[in-house]
Amino acid sequence: MRICFPTEGSAGLEERIGEHFGRVSTYTIVDSETEEVEVIPNNSTHKGGKGLPADLLAQEDVDVMVCSGLGRKAIRLFEEHGIEVCIGAGGRVKEALEEWRNDGLKSASRSDACNRHEFGDHGHS
């Protein structure tokens, strides 16, 4: 499986999880079978490019998005692409990956959406 984490840099497994998945600079993708780590730039419309983050990650054959949280629309778009979303991640990619492997993260539904995203306040505490 290809597991994706929203990140701010290119440090791979040592990189910190970004607080707003759509506005991060990079996405770190880990293949859970081969342990290969790939860092790609966020070229979505949130960063001046084309398409939405879910579209970008679907093109990268991502199976799971692991993040701290996200809004209802984003959850719906990931669902439409068949990408599972797990929320509650924080810290570094390697820590979040371990949490995901141990079923320590919640699988997101639209009722789990960050309400702040619905009103334009993207800050997380």
Short mmCIF file of C-alpha atoms in Angstrom, two decimals:
data_model
loop_
_atom_site.label_atom_id
_atom_site.label_comp_id
_atom_site.label_asym_id
_atom_site.label_seq_id
_atom_site.Cartn_x
_atom_site.Cartn_y
_atom_site.Cartn_z
CA MET A 1 0.00 0.00 0.00
CA ARG A 2 1.05 3.58 -0.63
CA ILE A 3 0.59 5.69 2.49
CA CYS A 4 0.74 9.49 2.16
CA PHE A 5 1.56 12.09 4.81
CA PRO A 6 1.25 15.88 4.38
CA THR A 7 4.67 17.36 5.15
CA GLU A 8 6.59 20.64 4.95
CA GLY A 9 9.94 19.41 3.67
CA SER A 10 11.98 16.59 2.20
CA ALA A 11 13.32 14.82 5.31
CA GLY A 12 11.32 11.66 4.55
CA LEU A 13 10.50 9.60 7.63
CA GLU A 14 12.00 12.30 9.89
CA GLU A 15 9.77 15.07 8.48
CA ARG A 16 6.98 16.49 10.63
CA ILE A 17 3.32 16.05 9.69
CA GLY A 18 1.89 19.33 8.37
CA GLU A 19 -1.16 20.78 10.10
CA HIS A 20 -3.14 21.60 6.94
CA PHE A 21 -2.92 18.75 4.47
CA GLY A 22 -3.83 20.86 1.40
CA ARG A 23 -1.42 23.72 2.05
CA VAL A 24 1.75 21.80 2.87
CA SER A 25 4.81 22.10 0.65
CA THR A 26 5.28 18.37 0.15
CA TYR A 27 3.69 14.97 0.52
CA THR A 28 5.74 12.06 1.81
CA ILE A 29 4.63 8.70 0.41
CA VAL A 30 5.73 5.42 1.97
CA ASP A 31 5.23 2.05 0.30
CA SER A 32 4.26 -0.23 3.19
CA GLU A 33 5.54 -3.34 1.38
CA THR A 34 8.92 -2.14 0.06
CA GLU A 35 9.54 0.62 2.66
CA GLU A 36 10.45 2.94 -0.24
CA VAL A 37 10.01 6.62 0.68
CA GLU A 38 9.16 9.25 -1.93
CA VAL A 39 8.68 12.99 -1.38
CA ILE A 40 6.65 14.88 -3.97
CA PRO A 41 5.88 18.60 -4.20
CA ASN A 42 2.34 19.81 -3.56
CA ASN A 43 1.46 21.15 -7.00
CA SER A 44 -2.27 21.45 -6.30
CA THR A 45 -4.33 24.62 -6.61
CA HIS A 46 -3.68 25.31 -2.92
CA LYS A 47 -0.04 25.91 -3.89
CA GLY A 48 -0.62 27.68 -7.23
CA GLY A 49 -0.78 24.57 -9.41
CA LYS A 50 -3.62 22.59 -10.96
CA GLY A 51 -6.17 20.27 -9.42
CA LEU A 52 -7.03 19.46 -5.85
CA PRO A 53 -4.79 17.56 -3.42
CA ALA A 54 -6.99 14.45 -3.69
CA ASP A 55 -6.57 14.51 -7.50
CA LEU A 56 -2.79 14.86 -7.20
CA LEU A 57 -2.52 11.99 -4.73
CA ALA A 58 -4.82 9.74 -6.78
CA GLN A 59 -2.41 10.24 -9.71
CA GLU A 60 0.37 9.03 -7.40
CA ASP A 61 -1.60 5.82 -6.66
CA VAL A 62 -1.96 6.66 -2.97
CA ASP A 63 -4.12 4.19 -1.01
CA VAL A 64 -4.23 5.96 2.37
CA MET A 65 -3.88 9.61 3.47
CA VAL A 66 -2.68 9.94 7.08
CA CYS A 67 -3.12 13.45 8.51
CA SER A 68 -4.10 15.40 11.61
CA GLY A 69 -7.53 16.31 10.22
CA LEU A 70 -9.32 17.84 7.24
CA GLY A 71 -12.65 19.26 6.10
CA ARG A 72 -15.79 17.52 4.83
CA LYS A 73 -15.21 18.39 1.18
CA ALA A 74 -11.69 16.96 1.27
CA ILE A 75 -12.91 13.76 2.91
CA ARG A 76 -15.58 13.42 0.21
CA LEU A 77 -13.01 13.95 -2.57
CA PHE A 78 -10.69 11.32 -1.13
CA GLU A 79 -13.66 8.93 -0.83
CA GLU A 80 -14.49 9.54 -4.51
CA HIS A 81 -10.93 8.52 -5.43
CA GLY A 82 -11.09 5.42 -3.20
CA ILE A 83 -8.39 6.79 -0.88
CA GLU A 84 -8.88 5.97 2.80
CA VAL A 85 -8.29 8.87 5.20
CA CYS A 86 -6.92 8.31 8.71
CA ILE A 87 -6.91 11.22 11.14
CA GLY A 88 -5.26 12.03 14.43
CA ALA A 89 -1.66 11.89 13.21
CA GLY A 90 1.00 14.21 14.54
CA GLY A 91 4.72 14.32 15.11
CA ARG A 92 7.05 12.84 12.52
CA VAL A 93 6.15 10.64 9.56
CA LYS A 94 7.85 7.59 11.11
CA GLU A 95 5.74 7.95 14.28
CA ALA A 96 2.50 8.42 12.34
CA LEU A 97 3.36 5.45 10.12
CA GLU A 98 3.85 3.28 13.20
CA GLU A 99 0.53 4.49 14.64
CA TRP A 100 -1.19 3.62 11.35
CA ARG A 101 0.41 0.15 11.30
CA ASN A 102 -0.82 -0.46 14.86
CA ASP A 103 -4.38 0.70 14.03
CA GLY A 104 -3.89 3.67 16.35
CA LEU A 105 -5.49 6.21 14.00
CA LYS A 106 -9.16 6.76 13.28
CA SER A 107 -10.56 6.15 9.82
CA ALA A 108 -12.24 9.44 8.89
CA SER A 109 -15.84 9.97 7.89
CA ARG A 110 -17.47 13.26 6.95
CA SER A 111 -18.74 13.64 10.52
CA ASP A 112 -15.08 13.77 11.66
CA ALA A 113 -14.30 16.85 9.56
CA CYS A 114 -12.49 19.78 11.12
CA ASN A 115 -15.21 22.40 11.50
CA ARG A 116 -12.64 25.18 11.14
CA HIS A 117 -12.14 24.16 7.52
CA GLU A 118 -15.77 24.87 6.74
CA PHE A 119 -15.40 28.52 7.73
CA GLY A 120 -11.98 29.34 6.30
CA ASP A 121 -10.02 29.23 9.57
CA HIS A 122 -7.33 26.67 8.86
CA GLY A 123 -5.44 26.94 12.13
CA HIS A 124 -5.10 23.85 14.25
CA SER A 125 -4.37 23.73 17.92
#
